[in-house]
XYZ file of N, CA, C and O in Angstrom:
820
model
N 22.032 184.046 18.303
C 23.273 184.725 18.723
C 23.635 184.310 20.138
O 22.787 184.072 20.999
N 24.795 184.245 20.303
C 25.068 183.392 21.858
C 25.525 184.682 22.513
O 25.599 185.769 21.941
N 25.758 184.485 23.513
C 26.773 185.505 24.977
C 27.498 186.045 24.479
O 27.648 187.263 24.570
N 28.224 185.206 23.736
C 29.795 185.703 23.743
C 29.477 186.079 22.678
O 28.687 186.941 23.064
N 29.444 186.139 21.711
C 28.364 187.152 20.483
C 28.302 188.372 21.183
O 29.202 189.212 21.146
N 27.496 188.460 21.675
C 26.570 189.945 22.126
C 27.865 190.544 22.808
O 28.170 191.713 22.572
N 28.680 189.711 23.703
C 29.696 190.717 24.666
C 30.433 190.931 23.519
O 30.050 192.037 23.137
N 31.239 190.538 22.769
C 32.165 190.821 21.308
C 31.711 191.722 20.930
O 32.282 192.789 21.157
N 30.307 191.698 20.078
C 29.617 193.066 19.630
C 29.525 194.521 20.216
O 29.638 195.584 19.607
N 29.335 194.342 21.305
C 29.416 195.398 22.612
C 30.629 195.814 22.596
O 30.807 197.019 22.422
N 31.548 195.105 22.738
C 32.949 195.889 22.931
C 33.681 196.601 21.385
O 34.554 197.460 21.258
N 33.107 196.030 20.632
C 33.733 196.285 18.978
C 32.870 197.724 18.895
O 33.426 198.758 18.524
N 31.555 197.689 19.251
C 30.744 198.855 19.029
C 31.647 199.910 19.665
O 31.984 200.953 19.106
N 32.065 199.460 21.111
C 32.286 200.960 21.873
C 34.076 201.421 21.552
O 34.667 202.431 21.933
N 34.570 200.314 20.763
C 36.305 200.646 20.555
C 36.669 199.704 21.464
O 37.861 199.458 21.645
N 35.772 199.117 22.086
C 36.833 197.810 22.788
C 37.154 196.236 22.498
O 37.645 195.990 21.396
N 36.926 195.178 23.371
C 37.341 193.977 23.159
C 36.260 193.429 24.573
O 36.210 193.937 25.694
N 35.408 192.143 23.998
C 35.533 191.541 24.889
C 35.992 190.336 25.721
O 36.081 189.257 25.135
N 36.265 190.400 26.903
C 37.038 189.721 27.662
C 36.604 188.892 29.095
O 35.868 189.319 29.985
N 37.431 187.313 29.015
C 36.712 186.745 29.557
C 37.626 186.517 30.904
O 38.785 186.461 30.493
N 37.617 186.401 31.963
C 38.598 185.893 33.172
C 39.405 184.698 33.120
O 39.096 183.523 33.318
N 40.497 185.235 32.816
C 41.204 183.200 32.473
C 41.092 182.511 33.843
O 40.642 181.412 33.515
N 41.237 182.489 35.265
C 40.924 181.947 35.965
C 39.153 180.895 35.388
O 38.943 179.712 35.121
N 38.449 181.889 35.424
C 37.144 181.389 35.200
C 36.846 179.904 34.123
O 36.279 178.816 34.217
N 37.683 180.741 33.033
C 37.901 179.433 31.821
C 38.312 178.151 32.410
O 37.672 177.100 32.409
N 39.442 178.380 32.900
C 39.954 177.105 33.202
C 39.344 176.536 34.616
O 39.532 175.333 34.797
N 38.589 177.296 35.709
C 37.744 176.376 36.507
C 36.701 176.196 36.054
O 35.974 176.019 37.032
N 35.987 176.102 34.974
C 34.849 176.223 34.583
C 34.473 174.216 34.467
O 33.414 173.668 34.774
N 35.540 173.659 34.020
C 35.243 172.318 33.952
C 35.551 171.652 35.062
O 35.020 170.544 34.991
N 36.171 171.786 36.094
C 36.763 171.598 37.279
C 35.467 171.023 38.280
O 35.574 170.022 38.989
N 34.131 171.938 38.173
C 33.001 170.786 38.861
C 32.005 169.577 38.127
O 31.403 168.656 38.678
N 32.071 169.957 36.626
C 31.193 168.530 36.189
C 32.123 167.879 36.140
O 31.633 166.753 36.229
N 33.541 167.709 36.031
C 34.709 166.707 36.201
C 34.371 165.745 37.000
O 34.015 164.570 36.903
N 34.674 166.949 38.282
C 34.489 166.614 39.648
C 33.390 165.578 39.761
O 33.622 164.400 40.033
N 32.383 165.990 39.576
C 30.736 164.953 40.029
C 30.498 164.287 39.045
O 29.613 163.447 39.208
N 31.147 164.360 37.650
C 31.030 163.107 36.919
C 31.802 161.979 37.481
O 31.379 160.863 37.780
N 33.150 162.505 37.589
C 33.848 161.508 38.249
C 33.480 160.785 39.785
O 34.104 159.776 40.113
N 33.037 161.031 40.170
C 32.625 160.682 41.789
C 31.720 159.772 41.405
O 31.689 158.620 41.838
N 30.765 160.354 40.387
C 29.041 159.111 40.374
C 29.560 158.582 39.588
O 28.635 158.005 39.016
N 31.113 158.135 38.713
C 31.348 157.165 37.818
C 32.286 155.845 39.077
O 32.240 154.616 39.025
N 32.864 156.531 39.844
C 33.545 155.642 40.768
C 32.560 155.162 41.597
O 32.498 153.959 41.850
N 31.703 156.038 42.095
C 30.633 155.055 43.130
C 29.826 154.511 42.730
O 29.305 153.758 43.553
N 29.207 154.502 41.326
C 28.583 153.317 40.657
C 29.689 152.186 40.274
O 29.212 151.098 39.953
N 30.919 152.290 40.269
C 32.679 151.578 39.870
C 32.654 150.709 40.806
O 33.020 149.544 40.649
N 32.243 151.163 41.816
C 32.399 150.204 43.491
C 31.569 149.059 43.870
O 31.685 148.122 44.659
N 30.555 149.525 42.902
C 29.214 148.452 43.462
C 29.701 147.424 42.144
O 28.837 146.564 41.979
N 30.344 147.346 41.598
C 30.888 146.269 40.601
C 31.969 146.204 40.704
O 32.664 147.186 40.965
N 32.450 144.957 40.518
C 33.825 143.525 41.331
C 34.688 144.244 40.049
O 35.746 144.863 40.167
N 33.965 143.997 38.845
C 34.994 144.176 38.135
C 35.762 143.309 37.512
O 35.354 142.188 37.816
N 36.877 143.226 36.628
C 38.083 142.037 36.200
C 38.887 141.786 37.591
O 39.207 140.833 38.300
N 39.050 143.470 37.560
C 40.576 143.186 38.790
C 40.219 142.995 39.906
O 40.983 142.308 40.583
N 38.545 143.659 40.780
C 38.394 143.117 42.070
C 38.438 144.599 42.326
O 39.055 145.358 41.579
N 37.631 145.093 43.623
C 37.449 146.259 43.945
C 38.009 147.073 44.428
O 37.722 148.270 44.407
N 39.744 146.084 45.433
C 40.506 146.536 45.981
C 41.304 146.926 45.031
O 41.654 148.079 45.284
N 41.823 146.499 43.950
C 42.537 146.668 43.135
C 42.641 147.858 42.511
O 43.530 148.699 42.383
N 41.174 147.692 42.038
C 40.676 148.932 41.218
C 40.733 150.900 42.032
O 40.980 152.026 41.599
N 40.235 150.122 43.701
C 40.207 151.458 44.314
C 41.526 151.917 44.391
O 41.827 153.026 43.949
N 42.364 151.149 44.926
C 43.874 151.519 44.840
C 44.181 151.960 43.903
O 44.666 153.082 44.049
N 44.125 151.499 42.607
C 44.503 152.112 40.987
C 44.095 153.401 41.009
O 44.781 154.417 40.905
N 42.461 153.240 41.211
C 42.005 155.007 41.081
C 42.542 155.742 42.263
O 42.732 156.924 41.979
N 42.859 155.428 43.535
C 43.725 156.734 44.299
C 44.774 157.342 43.634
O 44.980 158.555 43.637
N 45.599 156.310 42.930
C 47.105 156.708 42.471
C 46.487 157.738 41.368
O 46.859 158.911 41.377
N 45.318 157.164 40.204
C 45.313 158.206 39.447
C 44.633 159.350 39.302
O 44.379 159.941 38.252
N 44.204 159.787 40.968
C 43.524 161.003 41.438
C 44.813 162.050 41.465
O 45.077 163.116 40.909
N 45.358 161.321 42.248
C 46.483 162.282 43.040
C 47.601 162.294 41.745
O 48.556 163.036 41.976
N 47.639 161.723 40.658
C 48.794 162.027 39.328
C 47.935 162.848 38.830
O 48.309 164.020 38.863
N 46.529 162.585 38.206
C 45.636 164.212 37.605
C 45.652 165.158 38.171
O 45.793 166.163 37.474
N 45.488 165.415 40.067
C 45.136 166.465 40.517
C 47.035 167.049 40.779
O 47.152 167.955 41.605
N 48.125 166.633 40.229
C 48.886 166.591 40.551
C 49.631 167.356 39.171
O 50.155 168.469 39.166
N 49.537 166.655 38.327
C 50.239 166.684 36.828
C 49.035 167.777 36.248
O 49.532 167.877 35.126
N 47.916 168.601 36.184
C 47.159 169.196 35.353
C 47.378 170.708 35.830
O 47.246 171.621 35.015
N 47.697 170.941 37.094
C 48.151 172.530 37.403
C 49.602 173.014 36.704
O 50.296 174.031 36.694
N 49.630 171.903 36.228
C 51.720 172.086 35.580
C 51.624 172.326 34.037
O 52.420 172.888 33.284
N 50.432 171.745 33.790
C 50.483 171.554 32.319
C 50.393 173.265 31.482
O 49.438 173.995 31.747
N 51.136 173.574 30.815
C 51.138 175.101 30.695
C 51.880 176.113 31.222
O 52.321 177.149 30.724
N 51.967 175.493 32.655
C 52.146 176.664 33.514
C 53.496 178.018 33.151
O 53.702 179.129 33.638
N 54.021 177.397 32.321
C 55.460 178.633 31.924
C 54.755 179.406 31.081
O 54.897 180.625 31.179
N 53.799 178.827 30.023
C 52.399 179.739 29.241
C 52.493 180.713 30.077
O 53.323 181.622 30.082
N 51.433 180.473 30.955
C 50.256 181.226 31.869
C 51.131 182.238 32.352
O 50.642 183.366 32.419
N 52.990 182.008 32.903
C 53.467 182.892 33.533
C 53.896 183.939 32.513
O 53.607 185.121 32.700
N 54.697 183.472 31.250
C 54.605 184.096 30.257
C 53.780 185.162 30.239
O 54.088 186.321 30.516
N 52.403 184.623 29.808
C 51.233 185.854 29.228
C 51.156 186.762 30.656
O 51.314 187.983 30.630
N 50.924 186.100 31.760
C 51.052 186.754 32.771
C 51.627 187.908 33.054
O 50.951 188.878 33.398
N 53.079 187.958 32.935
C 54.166 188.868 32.856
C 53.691 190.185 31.929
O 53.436 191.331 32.301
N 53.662 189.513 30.388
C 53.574 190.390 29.918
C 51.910 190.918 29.772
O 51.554 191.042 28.601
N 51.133 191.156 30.548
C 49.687 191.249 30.385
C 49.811 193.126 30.447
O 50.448 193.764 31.286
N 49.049 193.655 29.369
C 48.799 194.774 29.426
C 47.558 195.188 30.203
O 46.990 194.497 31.049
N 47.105 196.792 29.679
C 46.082 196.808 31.142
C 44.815 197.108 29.924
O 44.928 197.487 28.759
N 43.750 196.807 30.635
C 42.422 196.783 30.100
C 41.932 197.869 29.839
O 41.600 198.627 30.750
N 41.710 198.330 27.994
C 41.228 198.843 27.870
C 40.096 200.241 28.678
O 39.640 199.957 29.785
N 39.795 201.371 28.192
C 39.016 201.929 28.906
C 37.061 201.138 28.518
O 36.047 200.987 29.200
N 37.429 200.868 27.164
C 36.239 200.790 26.833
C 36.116 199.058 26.244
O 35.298 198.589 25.452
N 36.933 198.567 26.765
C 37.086 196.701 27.291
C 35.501 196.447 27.694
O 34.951 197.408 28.231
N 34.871 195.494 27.534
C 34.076 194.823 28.579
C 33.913 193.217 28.967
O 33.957 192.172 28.318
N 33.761 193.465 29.970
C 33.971 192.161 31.191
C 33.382 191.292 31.018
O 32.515 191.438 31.880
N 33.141 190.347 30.488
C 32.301 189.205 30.743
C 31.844 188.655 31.841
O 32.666 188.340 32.702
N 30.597 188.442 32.037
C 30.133 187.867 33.716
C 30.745 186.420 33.427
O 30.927 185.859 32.347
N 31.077 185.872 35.089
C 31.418 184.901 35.146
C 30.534 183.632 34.571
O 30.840 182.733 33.787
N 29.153 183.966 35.372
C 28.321 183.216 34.384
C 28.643 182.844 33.175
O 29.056 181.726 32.867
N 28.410 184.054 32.217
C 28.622 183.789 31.164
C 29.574 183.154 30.161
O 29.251 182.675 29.074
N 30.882 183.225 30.723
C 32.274 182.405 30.724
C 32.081 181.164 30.963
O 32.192 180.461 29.959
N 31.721 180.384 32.343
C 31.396 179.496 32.905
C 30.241 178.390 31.690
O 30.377 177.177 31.529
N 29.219 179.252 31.032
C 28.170 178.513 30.518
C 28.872 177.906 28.977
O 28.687 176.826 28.417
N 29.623 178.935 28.634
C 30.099 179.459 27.029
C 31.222 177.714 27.083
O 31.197 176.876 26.182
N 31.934 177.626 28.159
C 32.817 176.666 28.355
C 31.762 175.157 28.671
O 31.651 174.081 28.083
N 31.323 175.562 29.503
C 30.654 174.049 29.424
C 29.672 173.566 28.161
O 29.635 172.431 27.685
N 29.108 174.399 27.860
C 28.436 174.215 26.413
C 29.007 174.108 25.494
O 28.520 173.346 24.659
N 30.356 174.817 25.145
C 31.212 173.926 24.814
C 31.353 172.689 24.628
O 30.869 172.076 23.677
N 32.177 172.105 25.718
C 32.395 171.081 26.149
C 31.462 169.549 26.790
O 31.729 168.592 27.517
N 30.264 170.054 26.001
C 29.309 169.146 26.826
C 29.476 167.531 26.309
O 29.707 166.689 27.177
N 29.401 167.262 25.406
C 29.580 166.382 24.279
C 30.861 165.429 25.042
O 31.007 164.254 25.380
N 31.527 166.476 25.073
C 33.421 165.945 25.610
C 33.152 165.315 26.881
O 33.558 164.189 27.169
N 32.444 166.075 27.657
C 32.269 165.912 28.837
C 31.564 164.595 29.038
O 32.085 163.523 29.345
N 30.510 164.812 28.853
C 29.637 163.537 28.415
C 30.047 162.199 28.318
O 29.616 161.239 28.957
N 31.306 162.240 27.076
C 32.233 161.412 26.826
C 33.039 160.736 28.370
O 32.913 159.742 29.085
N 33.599 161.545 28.333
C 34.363 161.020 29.697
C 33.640 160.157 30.623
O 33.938 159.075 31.129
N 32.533 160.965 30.726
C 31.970 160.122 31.599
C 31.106 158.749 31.248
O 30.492 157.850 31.822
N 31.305 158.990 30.525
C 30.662 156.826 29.744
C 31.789 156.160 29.923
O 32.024 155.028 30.348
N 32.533 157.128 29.491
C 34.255 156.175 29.625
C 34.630 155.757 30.964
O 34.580 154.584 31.336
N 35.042 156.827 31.754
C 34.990 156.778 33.289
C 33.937 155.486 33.915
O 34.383 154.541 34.565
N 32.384 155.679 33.555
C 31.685 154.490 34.200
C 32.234 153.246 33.399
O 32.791 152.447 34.152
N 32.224 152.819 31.895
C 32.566 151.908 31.629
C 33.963 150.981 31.830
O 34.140 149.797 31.539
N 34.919 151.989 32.454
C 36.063 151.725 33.059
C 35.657 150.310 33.887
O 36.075 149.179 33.642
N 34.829 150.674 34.812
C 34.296 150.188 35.949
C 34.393 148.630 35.903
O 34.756 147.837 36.771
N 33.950 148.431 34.606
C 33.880 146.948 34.562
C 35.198 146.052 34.043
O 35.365 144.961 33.496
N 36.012 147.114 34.518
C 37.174 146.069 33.964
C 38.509 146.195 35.193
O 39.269 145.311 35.587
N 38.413 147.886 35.647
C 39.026 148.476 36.957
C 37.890 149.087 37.743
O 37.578 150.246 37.467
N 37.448 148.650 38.383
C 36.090 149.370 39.867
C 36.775 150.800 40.041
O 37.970 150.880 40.326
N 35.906 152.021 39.844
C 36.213 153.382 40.120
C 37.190 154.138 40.010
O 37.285 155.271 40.482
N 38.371 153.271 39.065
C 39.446 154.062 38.450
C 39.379 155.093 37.621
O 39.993 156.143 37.813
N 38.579 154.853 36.574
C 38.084 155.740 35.746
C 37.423 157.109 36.380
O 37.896 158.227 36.172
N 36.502 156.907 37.017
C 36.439 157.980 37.958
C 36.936 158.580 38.673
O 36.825 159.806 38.703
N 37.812 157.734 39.664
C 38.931 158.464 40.123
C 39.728 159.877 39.770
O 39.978 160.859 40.469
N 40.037 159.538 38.301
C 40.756 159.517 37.376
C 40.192 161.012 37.014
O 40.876 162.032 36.934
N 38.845 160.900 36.824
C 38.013 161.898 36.496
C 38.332 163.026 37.620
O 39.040 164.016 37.435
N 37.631 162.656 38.885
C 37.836 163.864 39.826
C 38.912 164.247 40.002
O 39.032 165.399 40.419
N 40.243 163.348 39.730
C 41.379 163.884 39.964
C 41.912 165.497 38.950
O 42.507 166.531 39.252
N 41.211 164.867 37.501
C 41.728 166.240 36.635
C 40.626 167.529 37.242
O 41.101 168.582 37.669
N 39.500 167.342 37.219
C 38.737 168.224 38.094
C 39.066 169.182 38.814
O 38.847 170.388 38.701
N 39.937 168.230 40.030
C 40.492 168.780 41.164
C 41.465 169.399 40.596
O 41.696 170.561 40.928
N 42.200 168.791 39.671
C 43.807 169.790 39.244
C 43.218 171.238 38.454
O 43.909 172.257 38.440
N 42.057 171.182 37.903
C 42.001 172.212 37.017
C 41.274 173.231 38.508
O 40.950 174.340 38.083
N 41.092 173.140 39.460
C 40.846 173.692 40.214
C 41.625 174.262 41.178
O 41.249 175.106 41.991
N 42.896 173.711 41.059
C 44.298 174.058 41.705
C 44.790 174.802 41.061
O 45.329 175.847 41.425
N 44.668 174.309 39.806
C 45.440 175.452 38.827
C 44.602 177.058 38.946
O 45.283 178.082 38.892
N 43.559 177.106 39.058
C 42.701 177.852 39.091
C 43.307 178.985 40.741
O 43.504 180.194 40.858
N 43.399 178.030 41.549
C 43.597 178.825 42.692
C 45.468 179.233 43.010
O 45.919 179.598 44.095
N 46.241 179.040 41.765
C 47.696 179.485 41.552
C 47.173 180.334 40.869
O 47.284 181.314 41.606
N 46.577 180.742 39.806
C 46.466 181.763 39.384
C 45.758 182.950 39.981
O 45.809 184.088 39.513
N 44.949 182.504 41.289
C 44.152 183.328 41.842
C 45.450 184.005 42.885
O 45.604 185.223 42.978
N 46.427 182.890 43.714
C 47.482 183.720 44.340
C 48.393 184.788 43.501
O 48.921 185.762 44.038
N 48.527 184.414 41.847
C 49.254 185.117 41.297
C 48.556 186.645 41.244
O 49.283 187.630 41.373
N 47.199 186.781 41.059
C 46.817 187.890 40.819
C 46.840 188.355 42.400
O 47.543 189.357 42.529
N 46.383 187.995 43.379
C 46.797 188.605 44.867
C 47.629 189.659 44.583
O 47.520 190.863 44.353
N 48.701 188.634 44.694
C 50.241 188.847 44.589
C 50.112 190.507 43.691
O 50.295 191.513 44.377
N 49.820 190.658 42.298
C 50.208 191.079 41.647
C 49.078 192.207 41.278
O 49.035 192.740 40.169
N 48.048 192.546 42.484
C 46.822 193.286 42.585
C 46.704 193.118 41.033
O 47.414 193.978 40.511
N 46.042 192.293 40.034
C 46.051 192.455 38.719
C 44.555 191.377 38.549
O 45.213 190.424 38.131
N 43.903 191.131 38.552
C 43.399 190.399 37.498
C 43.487 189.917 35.768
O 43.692 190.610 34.772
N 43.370 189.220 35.836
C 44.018 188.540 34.236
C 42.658 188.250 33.549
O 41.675 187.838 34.165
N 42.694 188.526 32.081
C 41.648 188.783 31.040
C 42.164 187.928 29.796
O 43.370 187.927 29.551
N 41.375 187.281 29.095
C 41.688 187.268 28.184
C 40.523 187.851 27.125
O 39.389 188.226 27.423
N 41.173 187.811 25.747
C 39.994 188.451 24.684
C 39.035 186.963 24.254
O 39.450 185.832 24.004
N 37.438 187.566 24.293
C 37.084 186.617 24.176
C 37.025 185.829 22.285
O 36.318 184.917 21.856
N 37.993 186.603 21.636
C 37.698 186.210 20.425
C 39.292 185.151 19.835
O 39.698 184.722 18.755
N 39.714 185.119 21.126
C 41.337 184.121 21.158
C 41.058 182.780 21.650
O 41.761 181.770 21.666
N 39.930 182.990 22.029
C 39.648 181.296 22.985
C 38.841 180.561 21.462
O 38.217 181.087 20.541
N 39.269 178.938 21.799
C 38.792 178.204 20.483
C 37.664 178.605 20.473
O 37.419 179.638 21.095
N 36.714 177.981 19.829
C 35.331 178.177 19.351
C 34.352 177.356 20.298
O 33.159 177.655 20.335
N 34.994 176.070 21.242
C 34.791 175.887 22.865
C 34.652 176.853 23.754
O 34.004 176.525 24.748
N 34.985 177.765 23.727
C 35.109 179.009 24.821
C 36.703 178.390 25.892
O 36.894 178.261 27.101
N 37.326 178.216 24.987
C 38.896 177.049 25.903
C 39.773 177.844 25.589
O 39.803 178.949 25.048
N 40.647 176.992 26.083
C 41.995 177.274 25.924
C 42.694 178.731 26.262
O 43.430 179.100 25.346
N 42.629 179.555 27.281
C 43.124 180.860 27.912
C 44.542 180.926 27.617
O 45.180 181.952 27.850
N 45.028 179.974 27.158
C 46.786 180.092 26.668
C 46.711 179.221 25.718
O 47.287 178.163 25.972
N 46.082 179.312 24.470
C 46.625 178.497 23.601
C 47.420 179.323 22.715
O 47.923 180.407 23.012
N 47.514 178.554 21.294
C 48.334 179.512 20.363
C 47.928 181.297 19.689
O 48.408 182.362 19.302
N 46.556 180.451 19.975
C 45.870 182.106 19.311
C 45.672 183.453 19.953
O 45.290 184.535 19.506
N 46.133 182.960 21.392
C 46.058 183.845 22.517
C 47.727 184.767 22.254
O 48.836 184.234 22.214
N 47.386 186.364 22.096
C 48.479 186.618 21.987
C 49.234 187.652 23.063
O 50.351 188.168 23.039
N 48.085 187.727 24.056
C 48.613 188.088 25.304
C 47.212 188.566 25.996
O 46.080 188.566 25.514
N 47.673 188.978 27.300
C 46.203 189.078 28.578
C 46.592 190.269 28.754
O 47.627 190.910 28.572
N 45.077 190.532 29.332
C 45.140 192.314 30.005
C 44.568 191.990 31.103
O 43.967 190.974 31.453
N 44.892 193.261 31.771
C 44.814 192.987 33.539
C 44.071 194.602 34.106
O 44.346 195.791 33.945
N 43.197 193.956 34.703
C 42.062 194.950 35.545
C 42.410 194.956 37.241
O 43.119 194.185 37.889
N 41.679 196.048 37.640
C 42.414 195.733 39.260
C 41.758 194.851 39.723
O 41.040 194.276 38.906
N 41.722 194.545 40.625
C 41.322 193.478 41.864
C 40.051 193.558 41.988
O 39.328 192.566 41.897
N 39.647 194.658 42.195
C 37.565 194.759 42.529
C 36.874 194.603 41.111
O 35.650 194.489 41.188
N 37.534 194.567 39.519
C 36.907 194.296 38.827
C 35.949 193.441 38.069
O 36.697 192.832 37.303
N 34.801 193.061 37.848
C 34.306 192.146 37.842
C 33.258 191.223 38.579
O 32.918 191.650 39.682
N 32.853 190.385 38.291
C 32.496 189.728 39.463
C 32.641 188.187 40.052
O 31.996 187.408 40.754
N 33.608 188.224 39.491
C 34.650 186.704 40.157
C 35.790 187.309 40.878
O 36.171 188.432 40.548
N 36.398 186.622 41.890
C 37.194 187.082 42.520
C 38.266 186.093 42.339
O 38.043 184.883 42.304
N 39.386 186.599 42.230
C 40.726 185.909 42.366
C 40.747 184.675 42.545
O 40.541 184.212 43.667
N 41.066 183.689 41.196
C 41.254 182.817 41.394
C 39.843 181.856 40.448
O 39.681 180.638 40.380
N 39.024 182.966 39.838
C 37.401 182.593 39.508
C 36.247 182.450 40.111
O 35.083 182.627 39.752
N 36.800 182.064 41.192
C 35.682 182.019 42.121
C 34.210 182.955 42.134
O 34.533 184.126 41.934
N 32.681 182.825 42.304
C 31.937 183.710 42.487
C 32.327 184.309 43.979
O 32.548 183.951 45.135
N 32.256 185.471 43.134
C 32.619 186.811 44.277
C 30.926 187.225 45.095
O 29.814 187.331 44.578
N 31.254 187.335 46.152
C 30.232 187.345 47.283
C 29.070 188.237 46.900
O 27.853 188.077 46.817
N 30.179 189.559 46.634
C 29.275 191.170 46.182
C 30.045 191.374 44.879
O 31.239 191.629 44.720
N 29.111 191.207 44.025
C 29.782 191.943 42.761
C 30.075 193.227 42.616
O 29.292 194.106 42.979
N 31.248 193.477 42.063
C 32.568 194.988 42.025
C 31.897 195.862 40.713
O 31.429 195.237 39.761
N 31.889 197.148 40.738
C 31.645 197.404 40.071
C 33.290 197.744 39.209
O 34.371 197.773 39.798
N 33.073 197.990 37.587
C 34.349 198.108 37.119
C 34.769 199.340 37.558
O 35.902 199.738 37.288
């Protein structure tokens, strides 16, 4: 039985739902991105490559700054959508630790992840550290995106939830189709803070 098992069960037992931090979801891939991509470009560098190293590094700046650029957008009328209309959390809701969000997504995604990054290094030998580039750049965007949603809840003393039984079977997607709206806890709830981040002192609900 996994995490997200046991928190589901827990909340169905007591009349509630459980629920995971959409901030959290979506930074959750944002650091193996990150450091896959980095050790795929700096192993990218120490090889010439087809195009030559200058070439290649230049290529991968442009496609840092278009991932970390183009991936906070992707959705984003979603996110404001569910946003808007987010009801409020249950009495007898329970929270998912960030941890547990965080693990549910990368275990997930390990396979995928994995992927990228053979791809990303094997880039190397044809463009030097583009592929990587490339990599940290979505990283970085899913980490931007992460910290717009953390100003939105500021803004809107709300924290945002989703149910954890709407996210694919990845532990993904906080706005996909199956998601049919978010609930919102106050600000000290939890123990990620605005935006996903690990929160210093964990809140009690």
């Amino acid at each position: 039985m996994t995490d997200t098992d046991v928190t589901r069960e827990a909340g169905v037992a007591r009349g509630g739902q459980g629920l995971a931090r959409v901030a959290v979801v979506v930074r959750a891939g944002a650091a193996p991105m990150w450091w896959l991509g980095v050790f795929a470009a700096g192993v990218g560098v120490l090889v010439p490559g087809v195009t030559g190293r200058r070439i290649g590094v230049t290529a991968g700046a442009a496609l840092f700054l278009i991932g970390a650029a183009v991936v906070p957008l992707v959705r984003r009328g979603r996110y404001t959508a569910l946003a808007r209309g987010a009801s409020r959390a249950g009495r007898h809701d329970v929270l998912q630790d960030r941890a547990v969000t965080v693990r549910n997504w990368r275990r997930g995604h390990r396979w995928w992840l994995l992927l990228a990054g053979a791809v990303a290094l094997g880039c190397s030998f044809v463009v030097p550290a583009a592929g990587g580039m490339l990599l940290a750049g979505v990283g970085t965007g899913l980490r931007l995106k992460a910290a717009w949603l953390g100003r939105r809840e500021r803004a809107e003393q709300t924290l945002l939830w989703v149910r954890v039984d709407w996210l694919d079977r990845r532990g993904g997607r906080p706005a996909g189709r199956s998601v049919k709206g978010l609930r919102g806890t106050g600000i000290a709830a939890g123990d990620a803070a605005p935006g996903g981040a690990r929160r210093r002192t964990a809140a009690l609900v």
